């Protein structure tokens, strides 16, 4: 179990590092989970547009570069509040925007 937690914590740091400079005003929350060598990246946004899509692509690219080897990363963009309807709600949160 300890090794699993260490891997998850390392992935938290990787996601935060990959997201540096890529979190725009449209992003409400970011979380992830991992399953059988696949990383599911969940991003909740206020609205989906070309800039959001480009930022998500860049985030996935940067996250892939930080991994020790090949890994499948699936991104899931959700338009709306990071509430019970958001599939990333059950994942490990690494970013949550302050609601204004």
Tab-separated table of C-alpha atoms in Angstrom:
chain	number	residue	atom	x	y	z
A	1	UNK	CA	0.000	0.000	0.000
A	2	UNK	CA	2.853	2.389	0.795
A	3	UNK	CA	4.275	2.066	-2.719
A	4	UNK	CA	0.854	2.852	-4.170
A	5	UNK	CA	0.551	6.003	-2.073
A	6	UNK	CA	4.061	7.054	-3.052
A	7	UNK	CA	3.192	6.618	-6.746
A	8	UNK	CA	-0.002	8.623	-6.287
A	9	UNK	CA	1.823	11.399	-4.451
A	10	UNK	CA	4.470	11.537	-7.164
A	11	UNK	CA	1.723	11.787	-9.751
A	12	UNK	CA	0.179	14.683	-7.801
A	13	UNK	CA	3.486	16.529	-8.076
A	14	UNK	CA	3.750	15.656	-11.770
A	15	UNK	CA	0.246	16.973	-12.504
A	16	UNK	CA	0.924	20.200	-10.602
A	17	UNK	CA	4.229	20.692	-12.406
A	18	UNK	CA	2.650	19.943	-15.795
A	19	UNK	CA	-0.161	22.422	-15.085
A	20	UNK	CA	2.148	25.320	-14.204
A	21	UNK	CA	1.261	28.204	-16.478
A	22	UNK	CA	-1.594	26.297	-18.086
A	23	UNK	CA	-4.391	26.966	-15.619
A	24	UNK	CA	-6.490	29.667	-17.211
A	25	UNK	CA	-9.542	31.463	-15.871
A	26	UNK	CA	-11.772	28.861	-17.515
A	27	UNK	CA	-10.429	26.016	-15.363
A	28	UNK	CA	-12.459	25.274	-12.254
A	29	UNK	CA	-10.818	22.059	-11.040
A	30	UNK	CA	-8.333	19.339	-11.936
A	31	UNK	CA	-8.215	15.821	-10.549
A	32	UNK	CA	-6.925	12.428	-11.636
A	33	UNK	CA	-7.057	8.748	-10.976
A	34	UNK	CA	-4.925	5.907	-12.238
A	35	UNK	CA	-5.970	2.454	-13.260
A	36	UNK	CA	-3.829	-0.329	-14.740
A	37	UNK	CA	-1.145	1.960	-16.101
A	38	UNK	CA	-3.614	4.534	-17.411
A	39	UNK	CA	-3.970	8.026	-16.000
A	40	UNK	CA	-7.390	9.660	-16.233
A	41	UNK	CA	-7.114	13.416	-16.034
A	42	UNK	CA	-10.340	15.268	-15.209
A	43	UNK	CA	-10.682	18.975	-15.897
A	44	UNK	CA	-13.798	20.971	-14.974
A	45	UNK	CA	-14.170	24.261	-16.853
A	46	UNK	CA	-16.564	27.216	-17.011
A	47	UNK	CA	-16.759	26.913	-20.793
A	48	UNK	CA	-15.070	24.840	-23.440
A	49	UNK	CA	-13.277	26.721	-26.174
A	50	UNK	CA	-10.198	26.461	-28.376
A	51	UNK	CA	-7.918	27.835	-25.649
A	52	UNK	CA	-9.147	25.256	-23.127
A	53	UNK	CA	-8.630	22.440	-25.642
A	54	UNK	CA	-5.097	23.657	-26.380
A	55	UNK	CA	-4.278	23.951	-22.671
A	56	UNK	CA	-5.556	20.414	-22.018
A	57	UNK	CA	-3.426	19.065	-24.888
A	58	UNK	CA	-0.399	20.876	-23.467
A	59	UNK	CA	-1.139	19.539	-19.982
A	60	UNK	CA	-1.299	15.966	-21.263
A	61	UNK	CA	1.923	16.446	-23.255
A	62	UNK	CA	3.769	17.874	-20.242
A	63	UNK	CA	2.459	15.127	-17.963
A	64	UNK	CA	3.567	12.428	-20.424
A	65	UNK	CA	7.049	13.962	-20.501
A	66	UNK	CA	7.328	13.696	-16.712
A	67	UNK	CA	6.582	9.957	-16.633
A	68	UNK	CA	9.323	7.316	-16.420
A	69	UNK	CA	8.046	5.470	-19.470
A	70	UNK	CA	5.152	5.259	-21.864
A	71	UNK	CA	1.776	5.738	-20.244
A	72	UNK	CA	-1.736	6.241	-21.557
A	73	UNK	CA	-3.268	9.533	-20.429
A	74	UNK	CA	-6.941	10.163	-21.086
A	75	UNK	CA	-8.275	13.672	-20.575
A	76	UNK	CA	-11.911	14.269	-19.669
A	77	UNK	CA	-13.186	17.844	-19.928
A	78	UNK	CA	-16.397	18.686	-18.091
A	79	UNK	CA	-18.284	21.950	-18.453
A	80	UNK	CA	-19.746	22.860	-15.085
A	81	UNK	CA	-19.055	22.992	-11.398
A	82	UNK	CA	-16.855	20.295	-9.855
A	83	UNK	CA	-19.773	18.738	-7.988
A	84	UNK	CA	-21.320	15.262	-7.815
A	85	UNK	CA	-22.008	15.295	-11.577
A	86	UNK	CA	-18.314	15.750	-12.380
A	87	UNK	CA	-16.626	12.402	-13.028
A	88	UNK	CA	-13.411	13.781	-11.502
A	89	UNK	CA	-15.127	14.261	-8.172
A	90	UNK	CA	-13.997	10.823	-7.017
A	91	UNK	CA	-10.406	11.335	-8.174
A	92	UNK	CA	-7.479	12.935	-6.364
A	93	UNK	CA	-7.949	16.691	-6.607
A	94	UNK	CA	-4.898	18.757	-7.362
A	95	UNK	CA	-6.542	22.094	-8.168
A	96	UNK	CA	-9.782	23.799	-7.190
A	97	UNK	CA	-10.506	27.380	-8.220
A	98	UNK	CA	-11.772	29.811	-5.683
A	99	UNK	CA	-15.394	30.605	-6.538
A	100	UNK	CA	-16.143	34.293	-6.827
